[in-house]
C-alpha atoms as a printed R data frame, in Angstrom:
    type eleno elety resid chain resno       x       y       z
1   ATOM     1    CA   UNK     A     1 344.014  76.793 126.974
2   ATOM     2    CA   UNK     A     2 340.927  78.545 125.791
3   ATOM     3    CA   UNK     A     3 338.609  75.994 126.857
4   ATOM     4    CA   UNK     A     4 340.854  76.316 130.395
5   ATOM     5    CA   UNK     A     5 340.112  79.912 130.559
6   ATOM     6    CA   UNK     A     6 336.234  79.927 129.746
7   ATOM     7    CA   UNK     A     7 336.438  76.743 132.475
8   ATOM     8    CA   UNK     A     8 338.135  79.036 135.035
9   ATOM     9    CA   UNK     A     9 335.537  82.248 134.186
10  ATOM    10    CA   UNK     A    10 332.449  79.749 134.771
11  ATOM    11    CA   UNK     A    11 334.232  78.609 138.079
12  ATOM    12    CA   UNK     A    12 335.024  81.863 139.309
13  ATOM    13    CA   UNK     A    13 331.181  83.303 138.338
14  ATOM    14    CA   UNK     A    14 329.857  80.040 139.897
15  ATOM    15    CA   UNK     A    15 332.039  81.198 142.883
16  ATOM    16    CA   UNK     A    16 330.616  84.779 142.726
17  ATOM    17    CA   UNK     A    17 327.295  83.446 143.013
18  ATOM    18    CA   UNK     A    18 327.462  81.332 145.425
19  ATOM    19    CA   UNK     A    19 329.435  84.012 147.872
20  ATOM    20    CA   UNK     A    20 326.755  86.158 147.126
21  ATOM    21    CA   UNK     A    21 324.007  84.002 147.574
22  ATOM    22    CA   UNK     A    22 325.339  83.019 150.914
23  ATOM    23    CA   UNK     A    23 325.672  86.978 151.706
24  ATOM    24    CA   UNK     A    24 321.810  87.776 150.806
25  ATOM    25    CA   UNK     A    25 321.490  84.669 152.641
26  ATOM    26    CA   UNK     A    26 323.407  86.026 155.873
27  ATOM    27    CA   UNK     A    27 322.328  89.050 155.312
28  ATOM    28    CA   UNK     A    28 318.307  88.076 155.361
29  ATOM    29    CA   UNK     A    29 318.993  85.690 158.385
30  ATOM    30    CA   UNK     A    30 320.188  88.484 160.688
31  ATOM    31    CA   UNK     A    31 318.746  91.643 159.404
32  ATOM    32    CA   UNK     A    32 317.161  93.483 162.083
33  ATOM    33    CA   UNK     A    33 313.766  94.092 160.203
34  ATOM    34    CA   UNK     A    34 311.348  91.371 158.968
35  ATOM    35    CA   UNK     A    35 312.313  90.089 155.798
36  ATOM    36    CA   UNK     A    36 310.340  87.348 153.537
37  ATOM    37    CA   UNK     A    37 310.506  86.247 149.654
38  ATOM    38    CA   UNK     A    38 307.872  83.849 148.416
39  ATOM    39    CA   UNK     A    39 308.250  81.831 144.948
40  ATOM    40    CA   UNK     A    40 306.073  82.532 141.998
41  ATOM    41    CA   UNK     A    41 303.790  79.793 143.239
42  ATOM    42    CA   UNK     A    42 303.321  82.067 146.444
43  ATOM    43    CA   UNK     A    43 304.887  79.781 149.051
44  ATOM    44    CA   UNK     A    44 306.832  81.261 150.703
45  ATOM    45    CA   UNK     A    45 310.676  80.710 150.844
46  ATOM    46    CA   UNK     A    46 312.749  82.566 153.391
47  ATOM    47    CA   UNK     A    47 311.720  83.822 156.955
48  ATOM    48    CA   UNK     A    48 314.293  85.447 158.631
49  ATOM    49    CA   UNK     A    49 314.147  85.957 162.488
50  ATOM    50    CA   UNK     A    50 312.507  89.129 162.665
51  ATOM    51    CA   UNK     A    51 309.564  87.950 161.066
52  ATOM    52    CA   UNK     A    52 309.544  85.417 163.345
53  ATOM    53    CA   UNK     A    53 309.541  87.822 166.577
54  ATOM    54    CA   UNK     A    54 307.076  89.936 164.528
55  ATOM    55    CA   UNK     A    55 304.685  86.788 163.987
56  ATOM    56    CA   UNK     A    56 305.242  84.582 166.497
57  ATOM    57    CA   UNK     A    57 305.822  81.589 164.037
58  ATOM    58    CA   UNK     A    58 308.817  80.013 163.849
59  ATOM    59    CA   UNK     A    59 310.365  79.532 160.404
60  ATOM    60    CA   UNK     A    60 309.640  75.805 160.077
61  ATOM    61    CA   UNK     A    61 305.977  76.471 160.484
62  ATOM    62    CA   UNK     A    62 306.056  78.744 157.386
63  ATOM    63    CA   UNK     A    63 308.600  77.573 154.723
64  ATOM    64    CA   UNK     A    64 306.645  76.107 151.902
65  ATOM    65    CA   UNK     A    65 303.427  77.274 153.438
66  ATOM    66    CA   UNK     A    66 301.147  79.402 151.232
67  ATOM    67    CA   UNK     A    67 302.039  83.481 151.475
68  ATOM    68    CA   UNK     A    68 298.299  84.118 152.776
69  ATOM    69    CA   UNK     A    69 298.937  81.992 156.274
70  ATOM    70    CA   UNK     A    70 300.666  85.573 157.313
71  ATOM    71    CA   UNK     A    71 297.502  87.790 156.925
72  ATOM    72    CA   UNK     A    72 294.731  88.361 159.146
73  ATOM    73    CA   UNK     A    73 291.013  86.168 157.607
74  ATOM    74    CA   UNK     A    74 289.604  90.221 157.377
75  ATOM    75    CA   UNK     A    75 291.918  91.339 155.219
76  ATOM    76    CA   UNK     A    76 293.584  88.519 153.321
77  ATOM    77    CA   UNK     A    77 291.695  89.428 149.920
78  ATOM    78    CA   UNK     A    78 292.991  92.740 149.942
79  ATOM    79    CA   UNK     A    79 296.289  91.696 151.179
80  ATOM    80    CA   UNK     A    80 296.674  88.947 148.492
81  ATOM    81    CA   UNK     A    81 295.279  91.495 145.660
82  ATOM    82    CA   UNK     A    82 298.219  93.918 146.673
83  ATOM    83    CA   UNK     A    83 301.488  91.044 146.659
84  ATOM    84    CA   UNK     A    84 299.857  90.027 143.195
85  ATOM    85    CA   UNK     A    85 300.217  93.397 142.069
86  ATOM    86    CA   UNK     A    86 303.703  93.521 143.143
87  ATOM    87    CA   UNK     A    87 304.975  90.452 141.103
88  ATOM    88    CA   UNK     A    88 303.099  91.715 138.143
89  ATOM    89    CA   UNK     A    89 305.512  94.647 138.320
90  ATOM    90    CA   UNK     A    90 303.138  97.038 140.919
91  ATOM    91    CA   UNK     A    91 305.938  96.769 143.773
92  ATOM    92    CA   UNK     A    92 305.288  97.481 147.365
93  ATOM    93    CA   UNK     A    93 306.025 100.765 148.531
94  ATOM    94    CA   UNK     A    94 305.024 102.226 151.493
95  ATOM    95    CA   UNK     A    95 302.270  99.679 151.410
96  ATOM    96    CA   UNK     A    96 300.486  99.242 154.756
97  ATOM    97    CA   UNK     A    97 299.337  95.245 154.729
98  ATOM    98    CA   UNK     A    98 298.349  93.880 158.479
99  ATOM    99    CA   UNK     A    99 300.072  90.716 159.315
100 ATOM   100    CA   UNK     A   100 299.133  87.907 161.678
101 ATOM   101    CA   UNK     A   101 300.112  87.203 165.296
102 ATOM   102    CA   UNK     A   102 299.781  84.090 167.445
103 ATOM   103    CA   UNK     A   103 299.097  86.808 170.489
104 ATOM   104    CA   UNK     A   104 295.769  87.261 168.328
105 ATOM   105    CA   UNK     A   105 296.749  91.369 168.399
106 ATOM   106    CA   UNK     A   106 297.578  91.483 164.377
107 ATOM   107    CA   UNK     A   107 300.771  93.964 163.832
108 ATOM   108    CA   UNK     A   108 300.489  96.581 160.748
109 ATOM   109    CA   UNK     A   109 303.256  96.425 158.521
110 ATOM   110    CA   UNK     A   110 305.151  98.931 156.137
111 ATOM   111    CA   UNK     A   111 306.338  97.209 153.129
112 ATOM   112    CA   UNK     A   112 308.713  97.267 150.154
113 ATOM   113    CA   UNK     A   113 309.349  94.760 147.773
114 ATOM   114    CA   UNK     A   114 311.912  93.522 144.875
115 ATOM   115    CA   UNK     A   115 311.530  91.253 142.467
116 ATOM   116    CA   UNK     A   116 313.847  88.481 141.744
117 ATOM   117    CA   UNK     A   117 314.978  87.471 138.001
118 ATOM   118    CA   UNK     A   118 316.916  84.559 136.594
119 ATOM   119    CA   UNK     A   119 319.580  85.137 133.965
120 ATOM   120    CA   UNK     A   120 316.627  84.566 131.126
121 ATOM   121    CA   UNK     A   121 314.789  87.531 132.744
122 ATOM   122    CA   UNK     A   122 312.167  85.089 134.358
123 ATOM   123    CA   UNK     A   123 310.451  86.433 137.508
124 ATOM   124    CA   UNK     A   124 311.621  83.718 139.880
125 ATOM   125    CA   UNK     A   125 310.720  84.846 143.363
126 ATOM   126    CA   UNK     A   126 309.864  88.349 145.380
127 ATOM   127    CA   UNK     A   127 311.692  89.566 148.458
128 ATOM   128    CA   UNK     A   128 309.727  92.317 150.588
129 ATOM   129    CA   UNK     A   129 310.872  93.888 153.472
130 ATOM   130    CA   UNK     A   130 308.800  95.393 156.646
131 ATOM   131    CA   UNK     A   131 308.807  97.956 159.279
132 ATOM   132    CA   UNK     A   132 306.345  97.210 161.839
133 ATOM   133    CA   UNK     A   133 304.178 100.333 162.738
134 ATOM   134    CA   UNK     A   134 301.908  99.255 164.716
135 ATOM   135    CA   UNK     A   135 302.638 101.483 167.793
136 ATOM   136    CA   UNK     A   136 302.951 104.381 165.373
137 ATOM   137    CA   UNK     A   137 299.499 103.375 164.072
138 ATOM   138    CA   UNK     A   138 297.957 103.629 167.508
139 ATOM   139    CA   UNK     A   139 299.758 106.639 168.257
140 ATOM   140    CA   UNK     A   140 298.564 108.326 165.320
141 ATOM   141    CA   UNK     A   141 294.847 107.148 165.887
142 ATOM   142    CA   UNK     A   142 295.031 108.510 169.592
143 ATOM   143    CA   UNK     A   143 295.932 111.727 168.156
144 ATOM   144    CA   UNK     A   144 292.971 112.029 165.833
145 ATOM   145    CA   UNK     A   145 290.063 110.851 168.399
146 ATOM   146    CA   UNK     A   146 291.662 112.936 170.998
147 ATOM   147    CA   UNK     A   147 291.555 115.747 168.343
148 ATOM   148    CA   UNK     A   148 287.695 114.731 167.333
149 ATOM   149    CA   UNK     A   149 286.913 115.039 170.866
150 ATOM   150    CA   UNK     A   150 288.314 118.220 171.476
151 ATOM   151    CA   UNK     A   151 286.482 119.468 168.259
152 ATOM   152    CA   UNK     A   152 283.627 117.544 169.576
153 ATOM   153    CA   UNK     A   153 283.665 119.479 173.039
154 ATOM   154    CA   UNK     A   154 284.211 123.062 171.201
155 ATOM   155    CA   UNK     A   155 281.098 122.089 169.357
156 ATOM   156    CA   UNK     A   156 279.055 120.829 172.328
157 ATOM   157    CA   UNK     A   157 280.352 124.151 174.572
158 ATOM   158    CA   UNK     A   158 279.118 126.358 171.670
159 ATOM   159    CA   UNK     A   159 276.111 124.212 171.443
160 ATOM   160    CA   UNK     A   160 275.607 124.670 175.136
161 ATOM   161    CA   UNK     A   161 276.298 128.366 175.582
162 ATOM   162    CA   UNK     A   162 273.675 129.126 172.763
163 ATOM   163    CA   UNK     A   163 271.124 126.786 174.370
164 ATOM   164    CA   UNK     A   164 271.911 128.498 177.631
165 ATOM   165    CA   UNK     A   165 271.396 132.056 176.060
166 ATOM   166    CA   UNK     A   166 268.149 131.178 174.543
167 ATOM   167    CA   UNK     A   167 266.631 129.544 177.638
168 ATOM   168    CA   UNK     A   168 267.820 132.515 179.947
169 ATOM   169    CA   UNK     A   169 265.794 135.057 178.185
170 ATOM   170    CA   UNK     A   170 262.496 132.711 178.754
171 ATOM   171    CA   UNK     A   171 262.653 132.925 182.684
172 ATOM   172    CA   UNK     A   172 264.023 136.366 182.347
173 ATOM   173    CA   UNK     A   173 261.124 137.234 180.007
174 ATOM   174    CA   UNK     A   174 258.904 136.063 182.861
175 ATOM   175    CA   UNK     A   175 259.850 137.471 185.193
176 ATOM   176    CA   UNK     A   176 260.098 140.944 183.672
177 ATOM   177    CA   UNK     A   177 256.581 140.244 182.174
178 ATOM   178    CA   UNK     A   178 254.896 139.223 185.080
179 ATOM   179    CA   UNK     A   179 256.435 141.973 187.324
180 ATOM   180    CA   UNK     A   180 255.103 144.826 185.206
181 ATOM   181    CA   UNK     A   181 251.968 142.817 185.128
182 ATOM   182    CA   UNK     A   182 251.983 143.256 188.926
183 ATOM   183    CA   UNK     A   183 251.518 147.025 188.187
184 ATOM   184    CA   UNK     A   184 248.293 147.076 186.375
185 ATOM   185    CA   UNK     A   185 245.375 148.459 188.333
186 ATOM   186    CA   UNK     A   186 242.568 146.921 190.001
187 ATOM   187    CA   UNK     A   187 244.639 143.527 190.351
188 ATOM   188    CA   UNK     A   188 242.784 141.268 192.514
189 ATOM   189    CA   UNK     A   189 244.763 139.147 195.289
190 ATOM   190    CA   UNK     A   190 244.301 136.122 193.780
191 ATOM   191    CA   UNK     A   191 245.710 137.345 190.388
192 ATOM   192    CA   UNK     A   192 248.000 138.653 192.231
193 ATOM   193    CA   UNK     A   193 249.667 135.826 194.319
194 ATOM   194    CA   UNK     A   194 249.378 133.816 191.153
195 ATOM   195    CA   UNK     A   195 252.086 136.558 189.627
196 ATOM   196    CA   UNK     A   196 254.207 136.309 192.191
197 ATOM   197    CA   UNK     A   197 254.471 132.433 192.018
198 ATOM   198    CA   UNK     A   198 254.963 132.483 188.131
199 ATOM   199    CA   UNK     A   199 258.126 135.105 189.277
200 ATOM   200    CA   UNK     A   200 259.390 132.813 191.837
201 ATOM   201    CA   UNK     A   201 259.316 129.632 189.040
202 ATOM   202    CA   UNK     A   202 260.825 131.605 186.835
203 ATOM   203    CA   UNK     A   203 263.697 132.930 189.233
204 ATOM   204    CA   UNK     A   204 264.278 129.112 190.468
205 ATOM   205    CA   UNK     A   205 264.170 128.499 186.614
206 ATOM   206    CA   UNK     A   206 266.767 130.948 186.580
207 ATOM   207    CA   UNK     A   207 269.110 129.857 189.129
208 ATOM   208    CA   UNK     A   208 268.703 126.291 187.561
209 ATOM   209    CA   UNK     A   209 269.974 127.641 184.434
210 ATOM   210    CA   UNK     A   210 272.793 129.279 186.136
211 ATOM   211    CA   UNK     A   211 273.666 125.750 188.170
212 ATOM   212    CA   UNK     A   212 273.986 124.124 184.397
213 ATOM   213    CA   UNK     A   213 276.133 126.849 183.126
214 ATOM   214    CA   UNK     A   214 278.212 126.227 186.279
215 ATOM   215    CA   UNK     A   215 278.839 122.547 184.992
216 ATOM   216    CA   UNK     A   216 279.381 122.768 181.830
217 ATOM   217    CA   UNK     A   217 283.182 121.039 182.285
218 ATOM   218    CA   UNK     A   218 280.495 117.683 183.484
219 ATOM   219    CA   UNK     A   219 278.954 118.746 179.831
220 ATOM   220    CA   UNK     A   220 282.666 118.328 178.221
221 ATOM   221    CA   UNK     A   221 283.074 115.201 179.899
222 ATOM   222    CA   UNK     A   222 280.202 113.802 178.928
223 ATOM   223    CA   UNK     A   223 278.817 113.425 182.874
224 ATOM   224    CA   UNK     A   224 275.795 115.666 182.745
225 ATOM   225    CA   UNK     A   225 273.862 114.713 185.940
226 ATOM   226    CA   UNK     A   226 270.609 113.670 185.156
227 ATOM   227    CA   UNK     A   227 268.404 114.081 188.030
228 ATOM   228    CA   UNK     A   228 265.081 111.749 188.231
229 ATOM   229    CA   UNK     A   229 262.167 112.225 190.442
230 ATOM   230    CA   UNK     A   230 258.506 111.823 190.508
231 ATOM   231    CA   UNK     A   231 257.441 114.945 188.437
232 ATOM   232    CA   UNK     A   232 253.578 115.739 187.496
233 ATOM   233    CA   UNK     A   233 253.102 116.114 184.423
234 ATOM   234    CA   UNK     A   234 249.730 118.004 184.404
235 ATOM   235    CA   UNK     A   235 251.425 120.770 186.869
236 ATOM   236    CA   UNK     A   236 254.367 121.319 184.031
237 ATOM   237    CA   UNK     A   237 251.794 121.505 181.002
238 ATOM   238    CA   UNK     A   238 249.309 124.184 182.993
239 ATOM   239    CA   UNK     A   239 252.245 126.309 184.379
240 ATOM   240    CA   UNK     A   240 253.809 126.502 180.648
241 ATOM   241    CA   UNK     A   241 250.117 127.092 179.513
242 ATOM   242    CA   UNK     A   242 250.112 130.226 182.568
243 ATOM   243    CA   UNK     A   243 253.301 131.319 181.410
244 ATOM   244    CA   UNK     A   244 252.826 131.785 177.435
245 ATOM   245    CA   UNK     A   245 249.177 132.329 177.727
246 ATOM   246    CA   UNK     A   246 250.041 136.560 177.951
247 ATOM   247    CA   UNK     A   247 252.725 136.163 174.916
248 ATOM   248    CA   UNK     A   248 250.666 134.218 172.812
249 ATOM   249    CA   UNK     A   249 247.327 136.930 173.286
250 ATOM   250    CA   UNK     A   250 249.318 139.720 172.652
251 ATOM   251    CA   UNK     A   251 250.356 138.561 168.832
252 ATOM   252    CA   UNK     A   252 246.559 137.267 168.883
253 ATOM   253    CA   UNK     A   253 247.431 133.590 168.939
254 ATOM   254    CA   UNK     A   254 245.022 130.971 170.556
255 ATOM   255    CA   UNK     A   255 247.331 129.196 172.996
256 ATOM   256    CA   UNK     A   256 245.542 125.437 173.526
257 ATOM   257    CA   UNK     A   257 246.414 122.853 176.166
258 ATOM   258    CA   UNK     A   258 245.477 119.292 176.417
259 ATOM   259    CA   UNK     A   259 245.765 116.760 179.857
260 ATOM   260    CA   UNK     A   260 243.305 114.338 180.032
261 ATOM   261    CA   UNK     A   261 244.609 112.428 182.749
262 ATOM   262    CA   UNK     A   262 243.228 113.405 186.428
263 ATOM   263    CA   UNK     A   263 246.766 115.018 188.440
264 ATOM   264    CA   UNK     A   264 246.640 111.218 190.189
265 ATOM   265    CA   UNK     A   265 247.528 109.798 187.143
266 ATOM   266    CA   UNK     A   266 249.738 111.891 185.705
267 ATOM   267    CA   UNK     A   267 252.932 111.314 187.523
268 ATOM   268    CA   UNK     A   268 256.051 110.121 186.282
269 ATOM   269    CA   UNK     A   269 259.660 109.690 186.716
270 ATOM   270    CA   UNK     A   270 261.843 111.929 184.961
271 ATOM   271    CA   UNK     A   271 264.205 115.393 185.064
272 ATOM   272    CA   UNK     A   272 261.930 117.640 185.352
273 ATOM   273    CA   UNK     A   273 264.350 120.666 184.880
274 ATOM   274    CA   UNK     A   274 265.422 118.985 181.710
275 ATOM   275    CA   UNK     A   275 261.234 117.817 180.472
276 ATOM   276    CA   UNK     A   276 260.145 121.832 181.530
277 ATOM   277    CA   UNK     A   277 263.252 122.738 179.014
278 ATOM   278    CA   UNK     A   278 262.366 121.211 176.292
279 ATOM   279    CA   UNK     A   279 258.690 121.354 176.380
280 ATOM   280    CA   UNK     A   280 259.300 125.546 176.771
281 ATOM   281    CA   UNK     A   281 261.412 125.591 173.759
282 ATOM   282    CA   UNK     A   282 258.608 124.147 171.831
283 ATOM   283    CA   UNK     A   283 256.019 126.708 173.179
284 ATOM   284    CA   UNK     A   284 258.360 129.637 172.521
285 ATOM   285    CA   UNK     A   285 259.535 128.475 169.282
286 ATOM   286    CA   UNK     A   286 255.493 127.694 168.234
287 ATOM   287    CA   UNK     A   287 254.668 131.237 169.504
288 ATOM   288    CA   UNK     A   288 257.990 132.836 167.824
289 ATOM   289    CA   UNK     A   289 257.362 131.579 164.405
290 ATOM   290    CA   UNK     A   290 252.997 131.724 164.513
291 ATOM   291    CA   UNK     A   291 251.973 134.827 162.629
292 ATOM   292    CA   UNK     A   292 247.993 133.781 163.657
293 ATOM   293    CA   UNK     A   293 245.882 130.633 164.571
294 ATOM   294    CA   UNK     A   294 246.192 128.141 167.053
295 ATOM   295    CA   UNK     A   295 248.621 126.368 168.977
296 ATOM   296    CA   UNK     A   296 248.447 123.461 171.185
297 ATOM   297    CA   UNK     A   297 250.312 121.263 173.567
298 ATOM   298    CA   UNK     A   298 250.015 118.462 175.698
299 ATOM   299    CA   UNK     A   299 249.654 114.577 175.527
């Protein structure tokens, strides 16, 4: 009877196990969400149906196939480092490990993982499951470059407004400085006429300016017109040179220009809104931080 009874126990564990190895089984096979478990060896051992749809392998094409057929070539060291760690006891938690796809677009994958122990307390296999988050991935990196680019146009508009500020007061300058000039005595005409075309630059400089704070939204979206035309270089240098020239006696700086090429050769294509700003800005910024000496420009 006793040997009966310890029969009958062994029979009805045996049974146990096997019901609930066919449950894990059933329970693997039809489980909405990927599911895998690889042996110690890392070849892998079940491959449930989700993981097929996730992969686009088919079970057969995996089962006894080595665990690192699943990861993208880029990141298969890292992704192999990580499912070592988890059978030393490191499990997978919220682990983010990218996973092949026949389509060639690889999926990212949440996992968690289990290890499995015979009745010896022998690691004997590891079952992870996943939660594909791809979408959520791209989601979330939409999110952040849309938020870089609106931190990206706050920066450029304050950029822009500040430019704008500082290259108002240069036109303005002339033509306030050139105006008054206009009242000194014993002016001859030519002297004259030459004021009143450095005022009329510097009021089409102005209305320029004005156009560019007009479009700043083609700023934001990065479509700044750049217009090109045949623009002489020699005429830009000697009008700048006109236009410091009083600024740059006044604090008793030596103001310096240098063209060498004849006005025939000195023509090229460019913005010449855009060359006159920047070329200004230096001058300004040469006669705003000069205490004495000389300065000079040109090419």
């Amino acid at each position: 009877r006793g040997t009966d009874f310890v029969i009958t126990e062994r029979k009805k564990i045996e049974l146990e196990l096997r019901e609930t190895k066919e449950y894990l089984e059933n329970l693997i096979k039809f489980a909405n969400a990927p599911i895998i478990t690889w042996s110690t060896d890392m070849k892998i051992t079940e491959f449930n149906h989700a993981f097929e749809k996730l992969t686009g392998l088919s079970k057969d094409q995996v089962i006894d196939r080595p665990l690192q057929i699943l990861f993208p070539y880029e990141s298969m060291h890292r992704s192999m480092s990580i499912v070592r760690r988890a059978m030393e006891g490191e499990l997978l938690d919220d682990i983010e490990i990218p996973i092949f796809n026949v389509s060639g677009i690889n999926r990212i994958v949440m996992w968690h993982s289990a290890n499995i122990f015979d009745s010896n307390g022998n690691l004997i296999a590891t079952i992870a499951q996943g939660n594909d988050i791809t979408e959520r991935k791209r989601v979330e990196q939409e999110l952040i470059e849309a938020k870089e680019k609106a931190e990206e146009s706050d920066r450029l508009k304050s950029a822009f407004l500040a430019n704008m500020s500082h290259e108002i007061r240069t036109p303005m300058n002339g033509i306030m400085g050139f105006a008054n000039l206009l009242n000194e005595p014993d002016l001859t005409g030519d002297e004259q006429k030459e004021y009143i075309q450095i005022i009329e630059k510097s009021g089409r400089r102005m209305l320029n300016i004005i156009n560019d704070i007009i479009d700043i939204s083609k700023i934001e979206a990065g479509l700044m017109k750049i217009d090109i035309t045949e623009t002489n270089v020699n005429e830009k240098i000697e009008y700048i040179y006109t236009f410091f020239k009083p600024e740059a006696e006044s604090k008793h700086i030596k103001l310096i220009f240098k063209s060498p090429l004849p006005d025939t050769e000195a023509t090229i294509k460019t913005d010449k809104e855009k060359l006159y700003a920047v070329l200004t800005n230096l001058v300004k910024n040469a006669i705003k931080f000069s205490e004495n000496g000389t300065i000079e420009f040109g090419y």
